Amino acid sequence: MSNPHGHLSMWWDTLPSDLVGAERAPLTDDIEADVAIIGAGYTGLWTAYYLLEHAPTLKVVLLEAQVAGYGASGRNGGWCSALFPASWDKVARGSSKDEAVRLQRALFATVDEVVDVAAREGIDAQISKGGTLVAARTAIQRDRALEEVAHARSYGFDEHDYTWLDADAAAQRVSMTSLLGAMRTPHCAAVHPARLVRGLAQVTERKGAVIHERSPVIGIEPGRVSTERGSVRAPFIVRATEGYTATLPGFKRDLAPVYSLMVATEPLDDATWEQIGLRERETFADYRHLIIYGQRTADGRFAFGGRGAPYHFGSTIRPEFDRDPAVFAELERVLRDLFPVLSGTAFTHRWGGPLGVPRDWYSSVALDRTTGIAHAGGYVGDGVGTSNLGGRTLADLILDRDTELTTLPWVGHRSPRWEPEPFRWIGANTGLRVMATADGAEERSGKPSARAAFFGRFTGH
Ligand SMILES: Cc1cc2nc3c(=O)[nH]c(=O)nc-3n(C[C@H](O)[C@H](O)[C@H](O)COP(=O)(O)OP(=O)(O)OC[C@H]3O[C@@H](n4cnc5c(N)ncnc54)[C@H](O)[C@@H]3O)c2cc1C
């Protein structure tokens, strides 16, 4: 069977046919359920998975506007990391240092949880828990890396969680230009994101969930969600729409959709990988301000992405925004600059998608007990792992299970709403531009960028 969604990402394009499958039937009736979930990405599917794990007879219905895994879950960089977008200091300010550590340790455990569930449920997401290397390639970046490791020590994390590798030790793992050293954390697994989300959809259905595709929700009220052709009455409703949240009526200013874009190379031969390294499929980045992220895929490609695309006025989302030639060209230039051995390598795929950014860059998960409406999201590009913690937590909240998860500091966190336009457009794009130009400014001046530090504080990063 040909794959009608191959254009969405290299991941979709390389899915085995049994994971593409036929589309699921849309909702065409008025039905009842115990829990209605809007969106069949990781957040919605993990929530359904854990609900049914704990309460196998529950009636769980997912309504998906397109097809399961259509959103960021089928297009991302495949870092199943323990990253959280708000800094420990910020989390500690709203709770305590111990609570910030407790959240971080829950995120460490989440990486293993995803690896374990995939193995247990037979989801072949080509997972390798090789950790992450964040390279320092200038003296300023090295200072930043050492500061980060020292900061981790001040929170009680030892070298098993975050460690500094000097230039020789880093070069043992990866052969990258200008490598002065790297921060290594073992808490990340490289995954094939579309295999994970499509496999999870099948597993969730086997557990009893019903997924309706091509069923965009157009109205949410307590106890009821509606689509053009049907509705679901349910005491609990979960909003799992992340980067698309602004398109729902009443949620325009909750999460700003920001685009992340990616490119992938053709598969490289073994001799080339022998030169490059990344033998454990460590995910990699460096300490530049403009976020970049890469992984060595199971089929021997580089999948490499970064920010740099603009925020679109009015939180608009359109398929054509997934592609930005200037950003693609820059990503290809940066990857070749890191690994000159790629000078003659072809790039076979270019794609992108929206992710959800809360005004304070602080992800949240919550259940409003008076309305029965719940959500998890605002992961700012760290959702592959965090969505599992979000789904597990939502299941506990809905089932009223008293667990360690339901008191973590991100539970019930309320982010301020984004400004109305045009201020949202001006603010978001100014921030993106400052980060994009800060690296060049640092290179020229040899000094850390004060503007980037200011915006970093502003976003809480
Ligand atoms: C290019 C890119 C690279 C990324 N890289 C990484 C990474 O390496 N590591 C990491 O941790 N995170 C990364 N992220 C972020 C990560 O992919 C997301 O945080 C995560 O997938 C969010 O999952 P989700 O289920 O909450 O949202 P999504 O996967 O976006 O799912 C939301 C779903 O809701 C559906 N929907 C929208 N509106 C409606 C409606 N009205 N009715 C019904 N359904 C609706 C959408 O079609 C979609 O399927 C990246 C994101 C992008 C775009």
PDB file of C-alpha atoms in Angstrom, residues 35-319:
ATOM      1  CA  VAL A  35     -13.446  10.019  28.606  1.00  0.00           C
ATOM      2  CA  ALA A  36     -13.293  11.961  25.316  1.00  0.00           C
ATOM      3  CA  ILE A  37      -9.798  12.914  24.147  1.00  0.00           C
ATOM      4  CA  ILE A  38      -9.165  15.585  21.504  1.00  0.00           C
ATOM      5  CA  GLY A  39      -6.029  14.829  19.464  1.00  0.00           C
ATOM      6  CA  ALA A  40      -4.317  11.503  18.769  1.00  0.00           C
ATOM      7  CA  GLY A  41      -0.676  12.423  19.228  1.00  0.00           C
ATOM      8  CA  TYR A  42       1.490  11.168  22.093  1.00  0.00           C
ATOM      9  CA  THR A  43      -0.416  13.136  24.744  1.00  0.00           C
ATOM     10  CA  GLY A  44      -3.845  11.846  23.775  1.00  0.00           C
ATOM     11  CA  LEU A  45      -2.660   8.304  23.172  1.00  0.00           C
ATOM     12  CA  TRP A  46      -0.591   7.999  26.357  1.00  0.00           C
ATOM     13  CA  THR A  47      -3.557   9.286  28.338  1.00  0.00           C
ATOM     14  CA  ALA A  48      -5.799   6.641  26.768  1.00  0.00           C
ATOM     15  CA  TYR A  49      -3.129   3.964  27.258  1.00  0.00           C
ATOM     16  CA  TYR A  50      -2.760   4.558  31.009  1.00  0.00           C
ATOM     17  CA  LEU A  51      -6.498   5.044  31.578  1.00  0.00           C
ATOM     18  CA  LEU A  52      -7.106   1.606  30.089  1.00  0.00           C
ATOM     19  CA  GLU A  53      -4.109   0.102  31.845  1.00  0.00           C
ATOM     20  CA  HIS A  54      -5.689   1.020  35.201  1.00  0.00           C
ATOM     21  CA  ALA A  55      -9.372   0.704  34.249  1.00  0.00           C
ATOM     22  CA  PRO A  56      -9.703  -1.739  31.319  1.00  0.00           C
ATOM     23  CA  THR A  57     -13.497  -1.408  31.030  1.00  0.00           C
ATOM     24  CA  LEU A  58     -13.494   2.381  30.639  1.00  0.00           C
ATOM     25  CA  LYS A  59     -14.950   3.746  27.392  1.00  0.00           C
ATOM     26  CA  VAL A  60     -12.262   6.012  25.923  1.00  0.00           C
ATOM     27  CA  VAL A  61     -12.853   7.808  22.615  1.00  0.00           C
ATOM     28  CA  LEU A  62     -10.224   9.841  20.754  1.00  0.00           C
ATOM     29  CA  LEU A  63     -11.212  12.429  18.145  1.00  0.00           C
ATOM     30  CA  GLU A  64      -8.428  13.313  15.724  1.00  0.00           C
ATOM     31  CA  ALA A  65      -8.733  16.089  13.120  1.00  0.00           C
ATOM     32  CA  GLN A  66      -6.492  14.308  10.602  1.00  0.00           C
ATOM     33  CA  VAL A  67      -4.907  10.905  11.310  1.00  0.00           C
ATOM     34  CA  ALA A  68      -3.191   9.601  14.447  1.00  0.00           C
ATOM     35  CA  GLY A  69       0.364  10.975  14.551  1.00  0.00           C
ATOM     36  CA  TYR A  70      -0.355  13.739  12.018  1.00  0.00           C
ATOM     37  CA  GLY A  71       0.966  16.467  14.346  1.00  0.00           C
ATOM     38  CA  ALA A  72       4.364  16.980  15.946  1.00  0.00           C
ATOM     39  CA  SER A  73       4.343  13.400  17.270  1.00  0.00           C
ATOM     40  CA  GLY A  74       4.928  12.039  13.767  1.00  0.00           C
ATOM     41  CA  ARG A  75       7.447  14.664  12.701  1.00  0.00           C
ATOM     42  CA  ASN A  76       9.844  15.432  15.557  1.00  0.00           C
ATOM     43  CA  GLY A  77      13.571  14.991  16.149  1.00  0.00           C
ATOM     44  CA  GLY A  78      13.051  11.754  18.057  1.00  0.00           C
ATOM     45  CA  TRP A  79      14.803  12.887  21.229  1.00  0.00           C
ATOM     46  CA  CYS A  80      12.920  11.099  23.980  1.00  0.00           C
ATOM     47  CA  SER A  81      14.662  13.261  26.546  1.00  0.00           C
ATOM     48  CA  ALA A  82      14.189  14.306  30.165  1.00  0.00           C
ATOM     49  CA  LEU A  83      14.264  17.979  29.182  1.00  0.00           C
ATOM     50  CA  PHE A  84      11.705  20.375  30.625  1.00  0.00           C
ATOM     51  CA  PRO A  85      11.367  23.840  29.088  1.00  0.00           C
ATOM     52  CA  ALA A  86      11.221  25.842  32.350  1.00  0.00           C
ATOM     53  CA  SER A  87      14.519  25.950  34.246  1.00  0.00           C
ATOM     54  CA  TRP A  88      14.965  24.260  37.645  1.00  0.00           C
ATOM     55  CA  ASP A  89      15.320  27.701  39.218  1.00  0.00           C
ATOM     56  CA  LYS A  90      11.979  28.740  37.790  1.00  0.00           C
ATOM     57  CA  VAL A  91      10.260  25.535  38.920  1.00  0.00           C
ATOM     58  CA  ALA A  92      11.876  25.905  42.372  1.00  0.00           C
ATOM     59  CA  ARG A  93      10.679  29.532  42.666  1.00  0.00           C
ATOM     60  CA  GLY A  94       7.097  28.340  42.245  1.00  0.00           C
ATOM     61  CA  SER A  95       7.508  25.321  44.566  1.00  0.00           C
ATOM     62  CA  SER A  96      10.837  24.392  46.164  1.00  0.00           C
ATOM     63  CA  LYS A  97      14.247  23.108  45.179  1.00  0.00           C
ATOM     64  CA  ASP A  98      13.282  19.593  46.317  1.00  0.00           C
ATOM     65  CA  GLU A  99      10.156  19.687  44.169  1.00  0.00           C
ATOM     66  CA  ALA A 100      12.137  20.831  41.122  1.00  0.00           C
ATOM     67  CA  VAL A 101      14.451  17.857  41.680  1.00  0.00           C
ATOM     68  CA  ARG A 102      11.464  15.535  42.107  1.00  0.00           C
ATOM     69  CA  LEU A 103      10.043  16.694  38.756  1.00  0.00           C
ATOM     70  CA  GLN A 104      13.417  16.210  37.078  1.00  0.00           C
ATOM     71  CA  ARG A 105      13.790  12.710  38.510  1.00  0.00           C
ATOM     72  CA  ALA A 106      10.274  11.843  37.315  1.00  0.00           C
ATOM     73  CA  LEU A 107      11.374  12.971  33.842  1.00  0.00           C
ATOM     74  CA  PHE A 108      14.505  10.772  34.026  1.00  0.00           C
ATOM     75  CA  ALA A 109      12.279   7.801  34.901  1.00  0.00           C
ATOM     76  CA  THR A 110       9.930   8.716  32.049  1.00  0.00           C
ATOM     77  CA  VAL A 111      12.617   8.000  29.448  1.00  0.00           C
ATOM     78  CA  ASP A 112      12.895   4.445  30.826  1.00  0.00           C
ATOM     79  CA  GLU A 113       9.124   4.144  31.005  1.00  0.00           C
ATOM     80  CA  VAL A 114       8.790   4.877  27.267  1.00  0.00           C
ATOM     81  CA  VAL A 115      11.581   2.394  26.466  1.00  0.00           C
ATOM     82  CA  ASP A 116       9.973  -0.266  28.704  1.00  0.00           C
ATOM     83  CA  VAL A 117       6.392   0.156  27.433  1.00  0.00           C
ATOM     84  CA  ALA A 118       7.577   0.038  23.816  1.00  0.00           C
ATOM     85  CA  ALA A 119       9.431  -3.230  24.526  1.00  0.00           C
ATOM     86  CA  ARG A 120       6.556  -4.707  26.546  1.00  0.00           C
ATOM     87  CA  GLU A 121       3.892  -3.812  23.978  1.00  0.00           C
ATOM     88  CA  GLY A 122       5.939  -4.786  20.935  1.00  0.00           C
ATOM     89  CA  ILE A 123       6.244  -1.241  19.496  1.00  0.00           C
ATOM     90  CA  ASP A 124       9.357  -1.303  17.311  1.00  0.00           C
ATOM     91  CA  ALA A 125      10.249   2.369  17.534  1.00  0.00           C
ATOM     92  CA  GLN A 126      13.952   1.690  16.840  1.00  0.00           C
ATOM     93  CA  ILE A 127      14.881   3.012  20.265  1.00  0.00           C
ATOM     94  CA  SER A 128      18.454   3.430  21.492  1.00  0.00           C
ATOM     95  CA  LYS A 129      19.060   4.956  24.905  1.00  0.00           C
ATOM     96  CA  GLY A 130      22.451   6.457  24.077  1.00  0.00           C
ATOM     97  CA  GLY A 131      22.009   9.715  25.996  1.00  0.00           C
ATOM     98  CA  THR A 132      22.697  13.205  24.678  1.00  0.00           C
ATOM     99  CA  LEU A 133      25.903  15.043  23.858  1.00  0.00           C
ATOM    100  CA  VAL A 134      25.765  18.838  23.895  1.00  0.00           C
ATOM    101  CA  ALA A 135      28.990  20.004  22.289  1.00  0.00           C
ATOM    102  CA  ALA A 136      30.992  23.064  23.269  1.00  0.00           C
ATOM    103  CA  ARG A 137      32.614  24.475  20.123  1.00  0.00           C
ATOM    104  CA  THR A 138      33.780  27.910  21.304  1.00  0.00           C
ATOM    105  CA  ALA A 139      35.301  29.128  24.564  1.00  0.00           C
ATOM    106  CA  ILE A 140      31.986  30.839  25.416  1.00  0.00           C
ATOM    107  CA  GLN A 141      30.078  27.620  24.780  1.00  0.00           C
ATOM    108  CA  ARG A 142      32.546  25.725  26.979  1.00  0.00           C
ATOM    109  CA  ASP A 143      31.923  28.187  29.831  1.00  0.00           C
ATOM    110  CA  ARG A 144      28.187  27.683  29.344  1.00  0.00           C
ATOM    111  CA  ALA A 145      28.579  23.890  29.465  1.00  0.00           C
ATOM    112  CA  LEU A 146      30.703  23.997  32.621  1.00  0.00           C
ATOM    113  CA  GLU A 147      28.207  26.364  34.250  1.00  0.00           C
ATOM    114  CA  GLU A 148      25.404  23.971  33.393  1.00  0.00           C
ATOM    115  CA  VAL A 149      27.213  21.003  34.948  1.00  0.00           C
ATOM    116  CA  ALA A 150      28.046  23.074  38.076  1.00  0.00           C
ATOM    117  CA  HIS A 151      24.403  24.151  38.294  1.00  0.00           C
ATOM    118  CA  ALA A 152      23.330  20.491  38.118  1.00  0.00           C
ATOM    119  CA  ARG A 153      25.675  19.720  41.024  1.00  0.00           C
ATOM    120  CA  SER A 154      24.072  22.516  43.058  1.00  0.00           C
ATOM    121  CA  TYR A 155      20.749  20.667  42.627  1.00  0.00           C
ATOM    122  CA  GLY A 156      22.324  17.393  43.783  1.00  0.00           C
ATOM    123  CA  PHE A 157      22.656  15.721  40.357  1.00  0.00           C
ATOM    124  CA  ASP A 158      25.946  13.853  40.056  1.00  0.00           C
ATOM    125  CA  GLU A 159      28.098  12.684  37.161  1.00  0.00           C
ATOM    126  CA  HIS A 160      25.655   9.830  36.486  1.00  0.00           C
ATOM    127  CA  ASP A 161      23.117  12.458  35.417  1.00  0.00           C
ATOM    128  CA  TYR A 162      25.210  15.248  33.850  1.00  0.00           C
ATOM    129  CA  THR A 163      28.902  15.069  33.166  1.00  0.00           C
ATOM    130  CA  TRP A 164      31.529  17.167  31.391  1.00  0.00           C
ATOM    131  CA  LEU A 165      33.605  15.326  28.792  1.00  0.00           C
ATOM    132  CA  ASP A 166      36.875  17.034  27.843  1.00  0.00           C
ATOM    133  CA  ALA A 167      37.865  17.332  24.193  1.00  0.00           C
ATOM    134  CA  ASP A 168      39.481  13.856  24.050  1.00  0.00           C
ATOM    135  CA  ALA A 169      36.621  12.104  25.841  1.00  0.00           C
ATOM    136  CA  ALA A 170      34.030  13.871  23.672  1.00  0.00           C
ATOM    137  CA  ALA A 171      35.957  12.982  20.495  1.00  0.00           C
ATOM    138  CA  GLN A 172      35.767   9.307  21.516  1.00  0.00           C
ATOM    139  CA  ARG A 173      32.015   9.587  21.049  1.00  0.00           C
ATOM    140  CA  VAL A 174      31.692  11.982  18.124  1.00  0.00           C
ATOM    141  CA  SER A 175      33.995  13.499  15.568  1.00  0.00           C
ATOM    142  CA  MET A 176      32.680  17.046  15.240  1.00  0.00           C
ATOM    143  CA  THR A 177      34.542  20.193  14.116  1.00  0.00           C
ATOM    144  CA  SER A 178      35.954  22.607  16.734  1.00  0.00           C
ATOM    145  CA  LEU A 179      35.040  20.221  19.563  1.00  0.00           C
ATOM    146  CA  LEU A 180      36.344  21.583  22.893  1.00  0.00           C
ATOM    147  CA  GLY A 181      34.311  19.154  24.993  1.00  0.00           C
ATOM    148  CA  ALA A 182      30.714  18.181  25.623  1.00  0.00           C
ATOM    149  CA  MET A 183      28.136  17.847  28.362  1.00  0.00           C
ATOM    150  CA  ARG A 184      26.794  14.309  28.424  1.00  0.00           C
ATOM    151  CA  THR A 185      23.606  13.079  30.004  1.00  0.00           C
ATOM    152  CA  PRO A 186      22.465   9.459  29.733  1.00  0.00           C
ATOM    153  CA  HIS A 187      18.808  10.504  30.051  1.00  0.00           C
ATOM    154  CA  CYS A 188      17.727  10.441  26.429  1.00  0.00           C
ATOM    155  CA  ALA A 189      16.710   7.778  23.934  1.00  0.00           C
ATOM    156  CA  ALA A 190      16.749   8.234  20.164  1.00  0.00           C
ATOM    157  CA  VAL A 191      13.441   7.025  18.724  1.00  0.00           C
ATOM    158  CA  HIS A 192      11.711   6.812  15.346  1.00  0.00           C
ATOM    159  CA  PRO A 193       8.863   9.146  16.369  1.00  0.00           C
ATOM    160  CA  ALA A 194       6.282   8.046  13.791  1.00  0.00           C
ATOM    161  CA  ARG A 195       6.792   4.366  14.590  1.00  0.00           C
ATOM    162  CA  LEU A 196       6.256   5.265  18.243  1.00  0.00           C
ATOM    163  CA  VAL A 197       3.035   7.210  17.727  1.00  0.00           C
ATOM    164  CA  ARG A 198       1.526   4.869  15.121  1.00  0.00           C
ATOM    165  CA  GLY A 199       2.484   1.808  17.165  1.00  0.00           C
ATOM    166  CA  LEU A 200       1.016   3.401  20.281  1.00  0.00           C
ATOM    167  CA  ALA A 201      -2.258   4.075  18.434  1.00  0.00           C
ATOM    168  CA  GLN A 202      -2.555   0.374  17.582  1.00  0.00           C
ATOM    169  CA  VAL A 203      -1.678  -0.729  21.122  1.00  0.00           C
ATOM    170  CA  THR A 204      -4.211   1.695  22.591  1.00  0.00           C
ATOM    171  CA  GLU A 205      -6.911   0.340  20.306  1.00  0.00           C
ATOM    172  CA  ARG A 206      -6.035  -3.212  21.328  1.00  0.00           C
ATOM    173  CA  LYS A 207      -6.633  -2.107  24.901  1.00  0.00           C
ATOM    174  CA  GLY A 208     -10.121  -0.937  23.927  1.00  0.00           C
ATOM    175  CA  ALA A 209      -9.834   2.730  22.944  1.00  0.00           C
ATOM    176  CA  VAL A 210     -11.762   3.941  19.901  1.00  0.00           C
ATOM    177  CA  ILE A 211      -9.998   6.409  17.598  1.00  0.00           C
ATOM    178  CA  HIS A 212     -12.014   8.442  15.091  1.00  0.00           C
ATOM    179  CA  GLU A 213      -9.880  10.090  12.402  1.00  0.00           C
ATOM    180  CA  ARG A 214     -10.871  13.033  10.151  1.00  0.00           C
ATOM    181  CA  SER A 215     -13.028  14.226  13.036  1.00  0.00           C
ATOM    182  CA  PRO A 216     -11.990  17.791  13.932  1.00  0.00           C
ATOM    183  CA  VAL A 217     -13.543  19.025  17.152  1.00  0.00           C
ATOM    184  CA  ILE A 218     -15.317  22.355  16.659  1.00  0.00           C
ATOM    185  CA  GLY A 219     -16.819  22.861  20.100  1.00  0.00           C
ATOM    186  CA  ILE A 220     -15.913  22.006  23.695  1.00  0.00           C
ATOM    187  CA  GLU A 221     -18.256  22.481  26.646  1.00  0.00           C
ATOM    188  CA  PRO A 222     -18.370  20.694  29.995  1.00  0.00           C
ATOM    189  CA  GLY A 223     -19.621  17.154  29.347  1.00  0.00           C
ATOM    190  CA  ARG A 224     -19.626  17.385  25.544  1.00  0.00           C
ATOM    191  CA  VAL A 225     -17.369  17.761  22.518  1.00  0.00           C
ATOM    192  CA  SER A 226     -18.768  18.279  19.034  1.00  0.00           C
ATOM    193  CA  THR A 227     -17.592  17.700  15.494  1.00  0.00           C
ATOM    194  CA  GLU A 228     -19.406  18.616  12.255  1.00  0.00           C
ATOM    195  CA  ARG A 229     -21.034  15.189  12.075  1.00  0.00           C
ATOM    196  CA  GLY A 230     -21.364  13.966  15.653  1.00  0.00           C
ATOM    197  CA  SER A 231     -20.654  14.523  19.317  1.00  0.00           C
ATOM    198  CA  VAL A 232     -19.341  12.711  22.369  1.00  0.00           C
ATOM    199  CA  ARG A 233     -20.943  13.176  25.766  1.00  0.00           C
ATOM    200  CA  ALA A 234     -18.404  12.379  28.482  1.00  0.00           C
ATOM    201  CA  PRO A 235     -17.828  13.508  32.075  1.00  0.00           C
ATOM    202  CA  PHE A 236     -14.115  13.958  31.292  1.00  0.00           C
ATOM    203  CA  ILE A 237     -12.696  15.745  28.250  1.00  0.00           C
ATOM    204  CA  VAL A 238      -8.963  15.882  27.548  1.00  0.00           C
ATOM    205  CA  ARG A 239      -7.504  18.580  25.330  1.00  0.00           C
ATOM    206  CA  ALA A 240      -4.368  17.069  23.777  1.00  0.00           C
ATOM    207  CA  THR A 241      -3.905  19.447  20.857  1.00  0.00           C
ATOM    208  CA  GLU A 242      -0.521  21.047  21.786  1.00  0.00           C
ATOM    209  CA  GLY A 243       0.700  23.201  18.827  1.00  0.00           C
ATOM    210  CA  TYR A 244      -2.832  23.299  17.349  1.00  0.00           C
ATOM    211  CA  THR A 245      -4.536  24.533  20.531  1.00  0.00           C
ATOM    212  CA  ALA A 246      -4.921  28.095  19.221  1.00  0.00           C
ATOM    213  CA  THR A 247      -7.220  26.786  16.458  1.00  0.00           C
ATOM    214  CA  LEU A 248      -9.807  25.614  19.023  1.00  0.00           C
ATOM    215  CA  PRO A 249     -12.580  28.081  19.864  1.00  0.00           C
ATOM    216  CA  GLY A 250     -11.774  29.834  23.139  1.00  0.00           C
ATOM    217  CA  PHE A 251      -8.062  28.914  23.262  1.00  0.00           C
ATOM    218  CA  LYS A 252      -6.508  31.451  20.878  1.00  0.00           C
ATOM    219  CA  ARG A 253      -4.010  32.845  23.400  1.00  0.00           C
ATOM    220  CA  ASP A 254      -3.126  29.746  25.436  1.00  0.00           C
ATOM    221  CA  LEU A 255      -0.230  28.295  23.400  1.00  0.00           C
ATOM    222  CA  ALA A 256       1.628  30.028  20.568  1.00  0.00           C
ATOM    223  CA  PRO A 257       2.359  27.671  17.676  1.00  0.00           C
ATOM    224  CA  VAL A 258       6.067  27.941  16.856  1.00  0.00           C
ATOM    225  CA  TYR A 259       7.512  25.995  13.949  1.00  0.00           C
ATOM    226  CA  SER A 260      10.507  23.696  14.157  1.00  0.00           C
ATOM    227  CA  LEU A 261      11.962  22.446  10.876  1.00  0.00           C
ATOM    228  CA  MET A 262      14.041  19.400  10.002  1.00  0.00           C
ATOM    229  CA  VAL A 263      16.133  17.864   7.233  1.00  0.00           C
ATOM    230  CA  ALA A 264      17.417  14.301   6.771  1.00  0.00           C
ATOM    231  CA  THR A 265      20.256  12.879   4.737  1.00  0.00           C
ATOM    232  CA  GLU A 266      20.330   9.742   2.670  1.00  0.00           C
ATOM    233  CA  PRO A 267      21.588   6.704   4.661  1.00  0.00           C
ATOM    234  CA  LEU A 268      25.389   6.881   5.110  1.00  0.00           C
ATOM    235  CA  ASP A 269      27.631   3.835   4.771  1.00  0.00           C
ATOM    236  CA  ASP A 270      29.281   2.111   7.719  1.00  0.00           C
ATOM    237  CA  ALA A 271      32.735   3.519   6.899  1.00  0.00           C
ATOM    238  CA  THR A 272      31.376   7.078   7.152  1.00  0.00           C
ATOM    239  CA  TRP A 273      29.683   6.335  10.468  1.00  0.00           C
ATOM    240  CA  GLU A 274      32.970   4.798  11.661  1.00  0.00           C
ATOM    241  CA  GLN A 275      34.540   8.232  11.145  1.00  0.00           C
ATOM    242  CA  ILE A 276      31.660  10.162  12.726  1.00  0.00           C
ATOM    243  CA  GLY A 277      30.961   7.976  15.783  1.00  0.00           C
ATOM    244  CA  LEU A 278      27.648   8.310  17.670  1.00  0.00           C
ATOM    245  CA  ARG A 279      27.875   4.535  18.083  1.00  0.00           C
ATOM    246  CA  GLU A 280      25.188   4.441  20.758  1.00  0.00           C
ATOM    247  CA  ARG A 281      23.035   6.734  18.601  1.00  0.00           C
ATOM    248  CA  GLU A 282      23.586   9.552  21.090  1.00  0.00           C
ATOM    249  CA  THR A 283      21.362  12.519  20.255  1.00  0.00           C
ATOM    250  CA  PHE A 284      23.414  15.699  19.779  1.00  0.00           C
ATOM    251  CA  ALA A 285      23.277  19.483  19.858  1.00  0.00           C
ATOM    252  CA  ASP A 286      25.678  22.267  20.754  1.00  0.00           C
ATOM    253  CA  TYR A 287      25.606  25.282  23.041  1.00  0.00           C
ATOM    254  CA  ARG A 288      24.649  27.859  20.402  1.00  0.00           C
ATOM    255  CA  HIS A 289      21.592  29.961  21.278  1.00  0.00           C
ATOM    256  CA  LEU A 290      19.480  29.020  18.272  1.00  0.00           C
ATOM    257  CA  ILE A 291      18.337  25.516  19.135  1.00  0.00           C
ATOM    258  CA  ILE A 292      19.616  22.669  16.941  1.00  0.00           C
ATOM    259  CA  TYR A 293      19.058  18.959  17.501  1.00  0.00           C
ATOM    260  CA  GLY A 294      20.189  15.817  15.702  1.00  0.00           C
ATOM    261  CA  GLN A 295      20.151  12.074  15.807  1.00  0.00           C
ATOM    262  CA  ARG A 296      21.758   9.147  13.990  1.00  0.00           C
ATOM    263  CA  THR A 297      18.784   7.137  12.799  1.00  0.00           C
ATOM    264  CA  ALA A 298      18.513   3.361  12.906  1.00  0.00           C
ATOM    265  CA  ASP A 299      18.736   3.284   9.096  1.00  0.00           C
ATOM    266  CA  GLY A 300      21.967   5.288   9.109  1.00  0.00           C
ATOM    267  CA  ARG A 301      20.777   8.805   8.279  1.00  0.00           C
ATOM    268  CA  PHE A 302      21.257  12.091  10.027  1.00  0.00           C
ATOM    269  CA  ALA A 303      17.927  13.610  11.072  1.00  0.00           C
ATOM    270  CA  PHE A 304      18.665  17.216  12.001  1.00  0.00           C
ATOM    271  CA  GLY A 305      16.469  20.118  12.991  1.00  0.00           C
ATOM    272  CA  GLY A 306      16.335  23.567  14.455  1.00  0.00           C
ATOM    273  CA  ARG A 307      14.283  26.642  15.133  1.00  0.00           C
ATOM    274  CA  GLY A 308      14.581  29.752  13.001  1.00  0.00           C
ATOM    275  CA  ALA A 309      11.237  29.767  11.216  1.00  0.00           C
ATOM    276  CA  PRO A 310       9.090  32.788  12.114  1.00  0.00           C
ATOM    277  CA  TYR A 311       5.963  32.787  14.282  1.00  0.00           C
ATOM    278  CA  HIS A 312       2.970  33.468  12.010  1.00  0.00           C
ATOM    279  CA  PHE A 313       0.572  36.332  12.744  1.00  0.00           C
ATOM    280  CA  GLY A 314      -2.619  35.340  14.580  1.00  0.00           C
ATOM    281  CA  SER A 315      -1.146  31.930  15.575  1.00  0.00           C
ATOM    282  CA  THR A 316      -1.986  30.748  12.069  1.00  0.00           C
ATOM    283  CA  ILE A 317      -1.136  27.171  11.109  1.00  0.00           C
ATOM    284  CA  ARG A 318      -0.922  26.212   7.444  1.00  0.00           C
ATOM    285  CA  PRO A 319       0.650  23.249   5.663  1.00  0.00           C
TER     286      PRO A 319
END
